[in-house]
mmCIF file of N, CA and C in Angstrom:
data_model
loop_
_atom_site.group_PDB
_atom_site.id
_atom_site.type_symbol
_atom_site.label_atom_id
_atom_site.label_comp_id
_atom_site.label_asym_id
_atom_site.label_seq_id
_atom_site.Cartn_x
_atom_site.Cartn_y
_atom_site.Cartn_z
ATOM 1 N N MET A 45 23.152 152.022 68.663
ATOM 2 C CA MET A 45 24.726 152.616 69.194
ATOM 3 C C MET A 45 25.694 152.282 67.983
ATOM 4 N N ARG A 46 26.286 153.572 67.858
ATOM 5 C CA ARG A 46 27.406 153.410 66.683
ATOM 6 C C ARG A 46 28.670 153.020 67.289
ATOM 7 N N VAL A 47 29.475 152.244 66.469
ATOM 8 C CA VAL A 47 30.630 151.587 67.043
ATOM 9 C C VAL A 47 31.630 152.016 66.002
ATOM 10 N N LEU A 48 32.882 152.283 66.537
ATOM 11 C CA LEU A 48 34.188 152.552 65.856
ATOM 12 C C LEU A 48 35.218 151.495 66.193
ATOM 13 N N ALA A 49 35.458 150.841 65.109
ATOM 14 C CA ALA A 49 36.470 149.691 65.103
ATOM 15 C C ALA A 49 38.015 150.215 64.445
ATOM 16 N N ILE A 50 38.993 149.946 65.296
ATOM 17 C CA ILE A 50 40.265 150.268 64.806
ATOM 18 C C ILE A 50 41.297 148.899 64.591
ATOM 19 N N ASP A 51 41.784 149.129 63.501
ATOM 20 C CA ASP A 51 42.824 147.839 63.340
ATOM 21 C C ASP A 51 44.181 148.878 63.130
ATOM 22 N N TYR A 52 44.920 148.871 64.037
ATOM 23 C CA TYR A 52 46.042 149.696 64.388
ATOM 24 C C TYR A 52 47.523 149.065 63.592
ATOM 25 N N GLY A 53 47.908 149.889 62.995
ATOM 26 C CA GLY A 53 49.236 149.618 62.602
ATOM 27 C C GLY A 53 50.341 150.569 62.473
ATOM 28 N N ASP A 54 51.615 150.287 62.078
ATOM 29 C CA ASP A 54 52.797 151.002 62.457
ATOM 30 C C ASP A 54 52.554 152.288 61.336
ATOM 31 N N ALA A 55 52.223 152.143 60.171
ATOM 32 C CA ALA A 55 52.131 153.172 59.201
ATOM 33 C C ALA A 55 50.718 153.497 58.910
ATOM 34 N N ARG A 56 49.760 152.588 59.151
ATOM 35 C CA ARG A 56 48.399 152.885 58.334
ATOM 36 C C ARG A 56 47.466 152.172 59.509
ATOM 37 N N THR A 57 46.365 152.918 59.963
ATOM 38 C CA THR A 57 45.333 152.412 60.837
ATOM 39 C C THR A 57 44.032 152.353 60.295
ATOM 40 N N GLY A 58 43.416 150.999 60.121
ATOM 41 C CA GLY A 58 42.147 150.998 59.245
ATOM 42 C C GLY A 58 41.136 151.314 60.421
ATOM 43 N N ILE A 59 39.951 152.130 59.799
ATOM 44 C CA ILE A 59 38.775 152.486 60.912
ATOM 45 C C ILE A 59 37.574 151.947 60.076
ATOM 46 N N ALA A 60 36.752 151.280 60.709
ATOM 47 C CA ALA A 60 35.501 151.014 60.402
ATOM 48 C C ALA A 60 34.608 151.431 61.329
ATOM 49 N N VAL A 61 33.223 152.007 60.907
ATOM 50 C CA VAL A 61 32.365 152.679 61.742
ATOM 51 C C VAL A 61 31.030 151.826 61.466
ATOM 52 N N SER A 62 30.161 151.501 62.462
ATOM 53 C CA SER A 62 29.056 150.791 62.140
ATOM 54 C C SER A 62 27.941 151.879 62.048
ATOM 55 N N ASP A 63 26.745 151.484 61.293
ATOM 56 C CA ASP A 63 25.436 152.205 61.134
ATOM 57 C C ASP A 63 24.970 152.746 62.449
ATOM 58 N N PRO A 64 24.185 153.729 62.658
ATOM 59 C CA PRO A 64 23.668 154.116 63.718
ATOM 60 C C PRO A 64 23.118 153.120 64.747
ATOM 61 N N THR A 65 22.467 152.154 63.929
ATOM 62 C CA THR A 65 21.804 151.145 64.917
ATOM 63 C C THR A 65 22.859 149.716 65.399
ATOM 64 N N GLY A 66 24.179 150.028 64.880
ATOM 65 C CA GLY A 66 25.130 149.047 65.282
ATOM 66 C C GLY A 66 24.981 147.995 64.875
ATOM 67 N N SER A 67 24.368 147.722 63.546
ATOM 68 C CA SER A 67 23.965 146.514 62.940
ATOM 69 C C SER A 67 25.155 146.018 61.642
ATOM 70 N N ILE A 68 25.621 147.062 61.035
ATOM 71 C CA ILE A 68 26.409 146.813 59.970
ATOM 72 C C ILE A 68 27.516 147.679 59.757
ATOM 73 N N VAL A 69 28.484 147.379 58.928
ATOM 74 C CA VAL A 69 29.458 148.594 58.768
ATOM 75 C C VAL A 69 28.876 149.357 57.809
ATOM 76 N N GLY A 70 29.295 150.928 58.235
ATOM 77 C CA GLY A 70 28.514 151.726 57.609
ATOM 78 C C GLY A 70 29.718 152.868 56.951
ATOM 79 N N ARG A 71 30.848 152.724 57.324
ATOM 80 C CA ARG A 71 31.931 153.560 56.598
ATOM 81 C C ARG A 71 33.346 153.119 56.913
ATOM 82 N N THR A 72 34.205 153.200 56.090
ATOM 83 C CA THR A 72 35.647 152.733 56.513
ATOM 84 C C THR A 72 36.454 153.690 55.908
ATOM 85 N N GLU A 73 37.803 153.923 56.452
ATOM 86 C CA GLU A 73 38.880 154.770 56.019
ATOM 87 C C GLU A 73 40.253 154.123 56.747
ATOM 88 N N VAL A 74 41.405 154.840 55.935
ATOM 89 C CA VAL A 74 42.408 154.517 56.813
ATOM 90 C C VAL A 74 43.131 155.972 57.317
ATOM 91 N N ILE A 75 43.848 155.666 58.385
ATOM 92 C CA ILE A 75 44.398 157.028 58.881
ATOM 93 C C ILE A 75 46.195 156.724 58.498
ATOM 94 N N HIS A 76 46.901 157.542 57.662
ATOM 95 C CA HIS A 76 48.070 157.502 57.349
ATOM 96 C C HIS A 76 48.941 158.023 58.337
ATOM 97 N N SER A 77 49.644 157.412 59.203
ATOM 98 C CA SER A 77 50.437 158.149 60.098
ATOM 99 C C SER A 77 51.200 157.159 60.883
ATOM 100 N N ARG A 78 52.363 157.742 61.170
ATOM 101 C CA ARG A 78 53.294 156.613 62.073
ATOM 102 C C ARG A 78 53.470 157.129 63.552
ATOM 103 N N ASN A 79 52.807 158.189 63.703
ATOM 104 C CA ASN A 79 52.781 158.913 65.135
ATOM 105 C C ASN A 79 51.635 158.633 65.818
ATOM 106 N N ALA A 80 51.788 157.894 66.800
ATOM 107 C CA ALA A 80 50.788 157.068 67.583
ATOM 108 C C ALA A 80 49.810 158.369 68.303
ATOM 109 N N GLN A 81 50.302 159.581 68.635
ATOM 110 C CA GLN A 81 49.456 160.658 69.264
ATOM 111 C C GLN A 81 48.497 161.090 68.118
ATOM 112 N N LYS A 82 49.204 161.274 67.078
ATOM 113 C CA LYS A 82 48.414 161.755 65.789
ATOM 114 C C LYS A 82 47.380 161.033 65.465
ATOM 115 N N THR A 83 47.526 159.747 65.436
ATOM 116 C CA THR A 83 46.655 158.585 65.200
ATOM 117 C C THR A 83 45.530 158.605 66.223
ATOM 118 N N ALA A 84 45.862 158.624 67.350
ATOM 119 C CA ALA A 84 44.726 158.768 68.435
ATOM 120 C C ALA A 84 43.956 159.910 68.372
ATOM 121 N N GLU A 85 44.666 161.125 68.136
ATOM 122 C CA GLU A 85 43.601 162.317 67.620
ATOM 123 C C GLU A 85 42.956 162.237 66.444
ATOM 124 N N ALA A 86 43.307 161.638 65.537
ATOM 125 C CA ALA A 86 42.557 161.480 64.139
ATOM 126 C C ALA A 86 41.533 160.368 64.626
ATOM 127 N N ILE A 87 41.642 159.425 65.382
ATOM 128 C CA ILE A 87 40.512 158.702 65.988
ATOM 129 C C ILE A 87 39.439 159.346 66.652
ATOM 130 N N ARG A 88 39.959 160.387 67.724
ATOM 131 C CA ARG A 88 39.026 161.131 68.426
ATOM 132 C C ARG A 88 38.114 161.870 67.588
ATOM 133 N N ALA A 89 38.818 162.744 66.480
ATOM 134 C CA ALA A 89 38.220 163.399 65.539
ATOM 135 C C ALA A 89 37.019 162.380 64.732
ATOM 136 N N LEU A 90 37.437 161.243 64.186
ATOM 137 C CA LEU A 90 36.442 160.606 63.498
ATOM 138 C C LEU A 90 35.187 160.127 64.502
ATOM 139 N N ALA A 91 35.789 159.751 65.597
ATOM 140 C CA ALA A 91 34.604 159.400 66.787
ATOM 141 C C ALA A 91 33.490 160.531 66.859
ATOM 142 N N ALA A 92 33.900 161.695 67.035
ATOM 143 C CA ALA A 92 33.252 162.861 67.289
ATOM 144 C C ALA A 92 32.362 163.156 66.116
ATOM 145 N N GLU A 93 32.777 162.977 64.855
ATOM 146 C CA GLU A 93 32.014 163.451 63.693
ATOM 147 C C GLU A 93 31.359 162.437 63.294
ATOM 148 N N THR A 94 31.525 160.971 63.535
ATOM 149 C CA THR A 94 30.797 159.928 63.486
ATOM 150 C C THR A 94 29.556 159.836 64.565
ATOM 151 N N GLY A 95 29.789 160.242 65.421
ATOM 152 C CA GLY A 95 28.789 160.087 66.706
ATOM 153 C C GLY A 95 29.282 158.678 67.521
ATOM 154 N N ALA A 96 30.640 158.256 67.182
ATOM 155 C CA ALA A 96 30.662 156.884 67.645
ATOM 156 C C ALA A 96 30.383 156.934 69.274
ATOM 157 N N GLN A 97 29.818 156.014 69.879
ATOM 158 C CA GLN A 97 29.708 155.696 71.224
ATOM 159 C C GLN A 97 30.453 154.470 71.923
ATOM 160 N N ALA A 98 31.001 153.913 71.059
ATOM 161 C CA ALA A 98 31.903 152.825 71.759
ATOM 162 C C ALA A 98 33.189 152.684 70.650
ATOM 163 N N LEU A 99 34.335 152.066 71.179
ATOM 164 C CA LEU A 99 35.457 151.926 70.536
ATOM 165 C C LEU A 99 35.826 150.267 70.677
ATOM 166 N N VAL A 100 36.480 149.889 69.625
ATOM 167 C CA VAL A 100 36.751 148.395 69.747
ATOM 168 C C VAL A 100 37.945 148.377 68.757
ATOM 169 N N MET A 101 39.084 147.678 69.334
ATOM 170 C CA MET A 101 40.405 147.770 68.774
ATOM 171 C C MET A 101 40.812 146.242 68.789
ATOM 172 N N GLY A 102 41.374 146.016 67.383
ATOM 173 C CA GLY A 102 41.941 144.800 67.260
ATOM 174 C C GLY A 102 43.159 144.343 68.172
ATOM 175 N N PHE A 103 43.194 143.147 68.696
ATOM 176 C CA PHE A 103 44.329 142.812 69.574
ATOM 177 C C PHE A 103 44.938 141.630 69.211
ATOM 178 N N PRO A 104 46.407 141.724 68.995
ATOM 179 C CA PRO A 104 46.987 140.533 68.281
ATOM 180 C C PRO A 104 47.078 139.495 69.081
ATOM 181 N N ARG A 105 46.488 138.180 69.064
ATOM 182 C CA ARG A 105 46.695 136.873 69.508
ATOM 183 C C ARG A 105 47.292 136.022 68.871
ATOM 184 N N ASN A 106 48.005 134.863 69.340
ATOM 185 C CA ASN A 106 48.553 133.810 68.659
ATOM 186 C C ASN A 106 47.430 132.751 68.463
ATOM 187 N N MET A 107 47.492 132.032 67.522
ATOM 188 C CA MET A 107 46.398 130.807 67.257
ATOM 189 C C MET A 107 46.085 130.234 68.417
ATOM 190 N N ASP A 108 47.186 129.916 69.374
ATOM 191 C CA ASP A 108 46.631 129.146 70.755
ATOM 192 C C ASP A 108 45.910 130.126 71.687
ATOM 193 N N GLY A 109 45.638 131.570 71.349
ATOM 194 C CA GLY A 109 44.792 132.157 72.199
ATOM 195 C C GLY A 109 45.724 133.075 72.873
ATOM 196 N N SER A 110 47.171 133.017 73.157
ATOM 197 C CA SER A 110 47.980 133.557 73.813
ATOM 198 C C SER A 110 48.450 134.866 73.122
ATOM 199 N N GLU A 111 48.822 136.040 74.014
ATOM 200 C CA GLU A 111 49.061 137.336 73.372
ATOM 201 C C GLU A 111 50.247 137.117 72.432
ATOM 202 N N GLY A 112 50.090 138.003 71.279
ATOM 203 C CA GLY A 112 51.029 137.742 70.470
ATOM 204 C C GLY A 112 52.343 138.955 70.789
ATOM 205 N N PRO A 113 53.227 138.910 69.727
ATOM 206 C CA PRO A 113 54.353 139.622 70.291
ATOM 207 C C PRO A 113 54.345 141.047 70.309
ATOM 208 N N ARG A 114 53.156 141.467 69.722
ATOM 209 C CA ARG A 114 52.759 143.022 69.748
ATOM 210 C C ARG A 114 51.871 143.537 70.656
ATOM 211 N N ALA A 115 51.376 142.501 71.521
ATOM 212 C CA ALA A 115 50.384 142.855 72.317
ATOM 213 C C ALA A 115 50.621 144.056 73.402
ATOM 214 N N ALA A 116 51.930 144.156 73.936
ATOM 215 C CA ALA A 116 52.065 145.507 74.769
ATOM 216 C C ALA A 116 52.088 146.827 74.082
ATOM 217 N N LEU A 117 52.444 146.811 72.953
ATOM 218 C CA LEU A 117 52.524 147.800 72.099
ATOM 219 C C LEU A 117 50.960 148.203 71.764
ATOM 220 N N TYR A 118 50.148 147.103 71.454
ATOM 221 C CA TYR A 118 48.525 147.657 71.288
ATOM 222 C C TYR A 118 47.970 148.081 72.835
ATOM 223 N N ARG A 119 48.343 147.339 73.788
ATOM 224 C CA ARG A 119 47.938 147.753 75.002
ATOM 225 C C ARG A 119 48.180 149.346 75.345
ATOM 226 N N GLU A 120 49.343 149.826 75.042
ATOM 227 C CA GLU A 120 49.830 151.013 75.321
ATOM 228 C C GLU A 120 49.051 152.057 74.172
ATOM 229 N N PHE A 121 48.851 151.608 73.046
ATOM 230 C CA PHE A 121 47.981 152.384 72.112
ATOM 231 C C PHE A 121 46.583 152.638 72.569
ATOM 232 N N ALA A 122 46.045 151.471 72.938
ATOM 233 C CA ALA A 122 44.568 151.510 73.551
ATOM 234 C C ALA A 122 44.384 152.619 74.660
ATOM 235 N N ALA A 123 45.520 152.544 75.627
ATOM 236 C CA ALA A 123 45.508 153.264 76.721
ATOM 237 C C ALA A 123 45.417 154.807 76.225
ATOM 238 N N LEU A 124 46.228 155.041 75.104
ATOM 239 C CA LEU A 124 46.484 156.494 74.523
ATOM 240 C C LEU A 124 45.308 156.874 73.995
ATOM 241 N N VAL A 125 44.597 156.013 73.283
ATOM 242 C CA VAL A 125 43.202 156.554 72.825
ATOM 243 C C VAL A 125 42.172 156.365 73.586
ATOM 244 N N GLU A 126 42.132 155.715 74.762
ATOM 245 C CA GLU A 126 41.093 155.963 75.874
ATOM 246 C C GLU A 126 41.279 157.294 76.352
ATOM 247 N N GLN A 127 42.558 157.711 76.718
ATOM 248 C CA GLN A 127 42.930 159.111 77.356
ATOM 249 C C GLN A 127 42.474 160.213 76.225
ATOM 250 N N VAL A 128 42.752 160.120 75.109
ATOM 251 C CA VAL A 128 42.705 161.048 74.145
ATOM 252 C C VAL A 128 40.897 161.386 73.742
ATOM 253 N N CYS A 129 40.495 160.028 73.737
ATOM 254 C CA CYS A 129 39.000 160.378 73.229
ATOM 255 C C CYS A 129 38.147 160.214 74.553
ATOM 256 N N ALA A 130 38.476 159.856 75.727
ATOM 257 C CA ALA A 130 37.865 159.845 76.983
ATOM 258 C C ALA A 130 36.709 158.831 76.746
ATOM 259 N N MET A 131 36.889 157.758 76.250
ATOM 260 C CA MET A 131 36.061 156.534 75.947
ATOM 261 C C MET A 131 36.938 155.409 76.012
ATOM 262 N N PRO A 132 36.469 154.195 76.770
ATOM 263 C CA PRO A 132 37.102 153.069 76.937
ATOM 264 C C PRO A 132 37.178 152.399 75.788
ATOM 265 N N VAL A 133 38.391 151.599 75.548
ATOM 266 C CA VAL A 133 38.612 150.802 74.233
ATOM 267 C C VAL A 133 38.574 149.228 74.577
ATOM 268 N N THR A 134 37.632 148.529 73.781
ATOM 269 C CA THR A 134 37.452 147.212 74.160
ATOM 270 C C THR A 134 38.499 146.483 73.275
ATOM 271 N N LEU A 135 39.439 145.834 73.658
ATOM 272 C CA LEU A 135 40.353 144.917 72.943
ATOM 273 C C LEU A 135 39.741 143.662 72.481
ATOM 274 N N TRP A 136 39.626 143.448 70.987
ATOM 275 C CA TRP A 136 39.138 142.578 70.556
ATOM 276 C C TRP A 136 39.716 141.542 69.505
ATOM 277 N N ASP A 137 39.724 140.299 69.948
ATOM 278 C CA ASP A 137 40.705 139.300 69.161
ATOM 279 C C ASP A 137 40.727 139.624 67.556
ATOM 280 N N GLU A 138 41.860 139.577 66.959
ATOM 281 C CA GLU A 138 42.008 140.000 65.609
ATOM 282 C C GLU A 138 42.547 138.860 64.823
ATOM 283 N N ARG A 139 42.801 137.511 65.541
ATOM 284 C CA ARG A 139 43.500 136.574 64.742
ATOM 285 C C ARG A 139 42.606 136.504 63.260
ATOM 286 N N ARG A 140 43.419 136.309 62.328
ATOM 287 C CA ARG A 140 43.276 135.972 60.827
ATOM 288 C C ARG A 140 42.706 137.235 60.277
ATOM 289 N N THR A 141 42.289 138.447 60.692
ATOM 290 C CA THR A 141 41.724 139.318 60.250
ATOM 291 C C THR A 141 42.377 140.013 58.800
ATOM 292 N N THR A 142 43.828 140.150 59.073
ATOM 293 C CA THR A 142 44.465 140.645 58.096
ATOM 294 C C THR A 142 44.535 139.766 56.967
ATOM 295 N N VAL A 143 44.864 138.358 57.348
ATOM 296 C CA VAL A 143 44.874 137.253 56.428
ATOM 297 C C VAL A 143 43.494 137.192 55.338
ATOM 298 N N GLU A 144 42.265 137.175 56.129
ATOM 299 C CA GLU A 144 40.736 137.072 55.548
ATOM 300 C C GLU A 144 40.710 138.478 54.680
ATOM 301 N N ALA A 145 41.120 139.695 55.332
ATOM 302 C CA ALA A 145 41.167 140.946 54.400
ATOM 303 C C ALA A 145 41.924 140.679 53.132
ATOM 304 N N HIS A 146 43.278 140.436 53.107
ATOM 305 C CA HIS A 146 43.912 139.960 52.003
ATOM 306 C C HIS A 146 43.123 139.141 50.862
ATOM 307 N N GLN A 147 42.423 137.899 51.416
ATOM 308 C CA GLN A 147 41.702 136.994 50.826
ATOM 309 C C GLN A 147 40.528 137.734 49.872
ATOM 310 N N ILE A 148 39.808 138.689 50.823
ATOM 311 C CA ILE A 148 38.876 139.301 50.105
ATOM 312 C C ILE A 148 39.359 140.149 49.098
ATOM 313 N N LEU A 149 40.278 140.927 49.270
ATOM 314 C CA LEU A 149 40.773 141.827 48.169
ATOM 315 C C LEU A 149 41.224 141.176 46.930
ATOM 316 N N SER A 150 41.697 140.123 47.345
ATOM 317 C CA SER A 150 42.381 138.900 46.257
ATOM 318 C C SER A 150 41.191 138.698 45.045
ATOM 319 N N ASP A 151 40.085 138.257 45.994
ATOM 320 C CA ASP A 151 38.759 137.713 45.245
ATOM 321 C C ASP A 151 38.196 138.998 44.369
ATOM 322 N N CYS A 152 38.359 140.116 44.980
ATOM 323 C CA CYS A 152 37.928 141.241 44.162
ATOM 324 C C CYS A 152 38.776 141.879 43.210
ATOM 325 N N ASN A 153 40.051 141.204 42.889
ATOM 326 C CA ASN A 153 41.029 141.588 42.284
ATOM 327 C C ASN A 153 41.637 142.844 42.432
ATOM 328 N N TYR A 154 41.900 143.249 43.765
ATOM 329 C CA TYR A 154 42.497 144.389 44.309
ATOM 330 C C TYR A 154 43.780 143.875 44.275
ATOM 331 N N HIS A 155 45.026 144.623 43.681
ATOM 332 C CA HIS A 155 46.369 144.204 43.862
ATOM 333 C C HIS A 155 47.343 145.544 44.071
ATOM 334 N N GLY A 156 48.472 145.111 44.386
ATOM 335 C CA GLY A 156 49.442 146.175 44.541
ATOM 336 C C GLY A 156 49.058 147.419 45.606
ATOM 337 N N LYS A 157 49.183 148.210 45.097
ATOM 338 C CA LYS A 157 49.134 149.752 45.993
ATOM 339 C C LYS A 157 47.784 149.839 46.277
ATOM 340 N N LYS A 158 46.882 149.615 45.467
ATOM 341 C CA LYS A 158 45.435 149.624 45.731
ATOM 342 C C LYS A 158 45.008 148.682 47.066
ATOM 343 N N ARG A 159 45.783 147.489 46.823
ATOM 344 C CA ARG A 159 45.043 146.453 48.058
ATOM 345 C C ARG A 159 46.150 147.134 49.383
ATOM 346 N N LYS A 160 47.260 147.674 49.247
ATOM 347 C CA LYS A 160 48.039 148.156 50.388
ATOM 348 C C LYS A 160 47.327 149.340 50.985
ATOM 349 N N ASN A 161 46.685 150.196 50.268
ATOM 350 C CA ASN A 161 45.731 151.300 50.877
ATOM 351 C C ASN A 161 44.362 150.841 51.196
ATOM 352 N N THR A 162 44.059 149.624 51.177
ATOM 353 C CA THR A 162 42.491 149.379 51.490
ATOM 354 C C THR A 162 42.729 148.145 52.553
ATOM 355 N N VAL A 163 43.800 147.542 52.433
ATOM 356 C CA VAL A 163 43.466 146.061 53.421
ATOM 357 C C VAL A 163 43.191 146.329 54.973
ATOM 358 N N ASP A 164 43.858 147.517 55.588
ATOM 359 C CA ASP A 164 43.508 147.903 56.919
ATOM 360 C C ASP A 164 42.055 148.405 57.192
ATOM 361 N N ALA A 165 41.543 148.965 56.295
ATOM 362 C CA ALA A 165 40.076 149.300 56.376
ATOM 363 C C ALA A 165 39.202 148.030 56.309
ATOM 364 N N VAL A 166 39.650 147.088 55.537
ATOM 365 C CA VAL A 166 38.778 145.952 55.384
ATOM 366 C C VAL A 166 38.813 145.052 56.828
ATOM 367 N N ALA A 167 40.310 145.146 57.214
ATOM 368 C CA ALA A 167 40.513 144.361 58.426
ATOM 369 C C ALA A 167 39.840 144.969 59.552
ATOM 370 N N ALA A 168 39.743 146.215 59.536
ATOM 371 C CA ALA A 168 38.835 147.054 60.498
ATOM 372 C C ALA A 168 37.286 146.531 60.505
ATOM 373 N N SER A 169 37.213 146.468 59.187
ATOM 374 C CA SER A 169 35.324 146.037 58.967
ATOM 375 C C SER A 169 35.333 144.549 59.546
ATOM 376 N N LEU A 170 36.328 143.621 59.304
ATOM 377 C CA LEU A 170 36.233 142.291 60.033
ATOM 378 C C LEU A 170 36.173 142.514 61.430
ATOM 379 N N ILE A 171 36.942 143.222 62.034
ATOM 380 C CA ILE A 171 37.048 143.213 63.580
ATOM 381 C C ILE A 171 35.547 144.028 63.772
ATOM 382 N N LEU A 172 35.008 144.767 63.536
ATOM 383 C CA LEU A 172 33.712 145.444 63.645
ATOM 384 C C LEU A 172 32.885 144.393 63.366
ATOM 385 N N GLU A 173 32.667 143.733 62.473
ATOM 386 C CA GLU A 173 31.629 142.684 62.159
ATOM 387 C C GLU A 173 31.572 141.612 63.217
ATOM 388 N N GLY A 174 32.880 141.084 63.525
ATOM 389 C CA GLY A 174 32.970 140.072 64.711
ATOM 390 C C GLY A 174 32.405 140.687 65.872
ATOM 391 N N TYR A 175 32.691 142.120 66.371
ATOM 392 C CA TYR A 175 32.313 142.734 67.678
ATOM 393 C C TYR A 175 30.665 142.867 67.499
ATOM 394 N N LEU A 176 30.157 143.004 66.378
ATOM 395 C CA LEU A 176 28.793 143.640 66.362
ATOM 396 C C LEU A 176 27.975 141.989 66.368
ATOM 397 N N ALA A 177 28.514 141.058 65.879
ATOM 398 C CA ALA A 177 27.864 139.805 66.026
ATOM 399 C C ALA A 177 27.838 139.318 67.752
ATOM 400 N N PHE A 178 28.873 139.661 68.115
ATOM 401 C CA PHE A 178 29.028 139.330 69.569
ATOM 402 C C PHE A 178 27.954 140.087 70.373
ATOM 403 N N LEU A 179 27.904 141.361 70.026
ATOM 404 C CA LEU A 179 26.982 142.035 70.595
ATOM 405 C C LEU A 179 25.569 141.777 70.504
ATOM 406 N N LYS A 180 25.241 141.082 69.467
ATOM 407 C CA LYS A 180 23.934 140.687 69.155
ATOM 408 C C LYS A 180 23.389 139.316 70.001
ATOM 409 N N LYS A 181 24.591 138.584 70.501
ATOM 410 C CA LYS A 181 24.263 137.373 70.829
ATOM 411 C C LYS A 181 23.609 137.809 72.524
#
């Protein structure tokens, strides 16, 4: 089963898509848009293009597990994606994914604009890896 992961953001949304077996991350990209409707439509197009059968979206939680301050916004966007894609969206705890993504990019010597344009895709990959590991259990 191919899974598409979403790291939603105000200006950039990271996307990661698994391989056909749902074992590893196979593709990443970034959608550059501040418009939620356009972002959801781009996700629909990517889901159709890649044959994704499941959608998982990072969901902001505080370190104590409670919902973060942007939780309502993310729930709204997940509902929009479900409507546009006609597929359910699984909300997945994204605690520390952006921090880890920045660390990975620093370790690989990605800085400045190069990092800014890549960090969301890396964060989406981390969301996808966590979700795929959960499915294997």
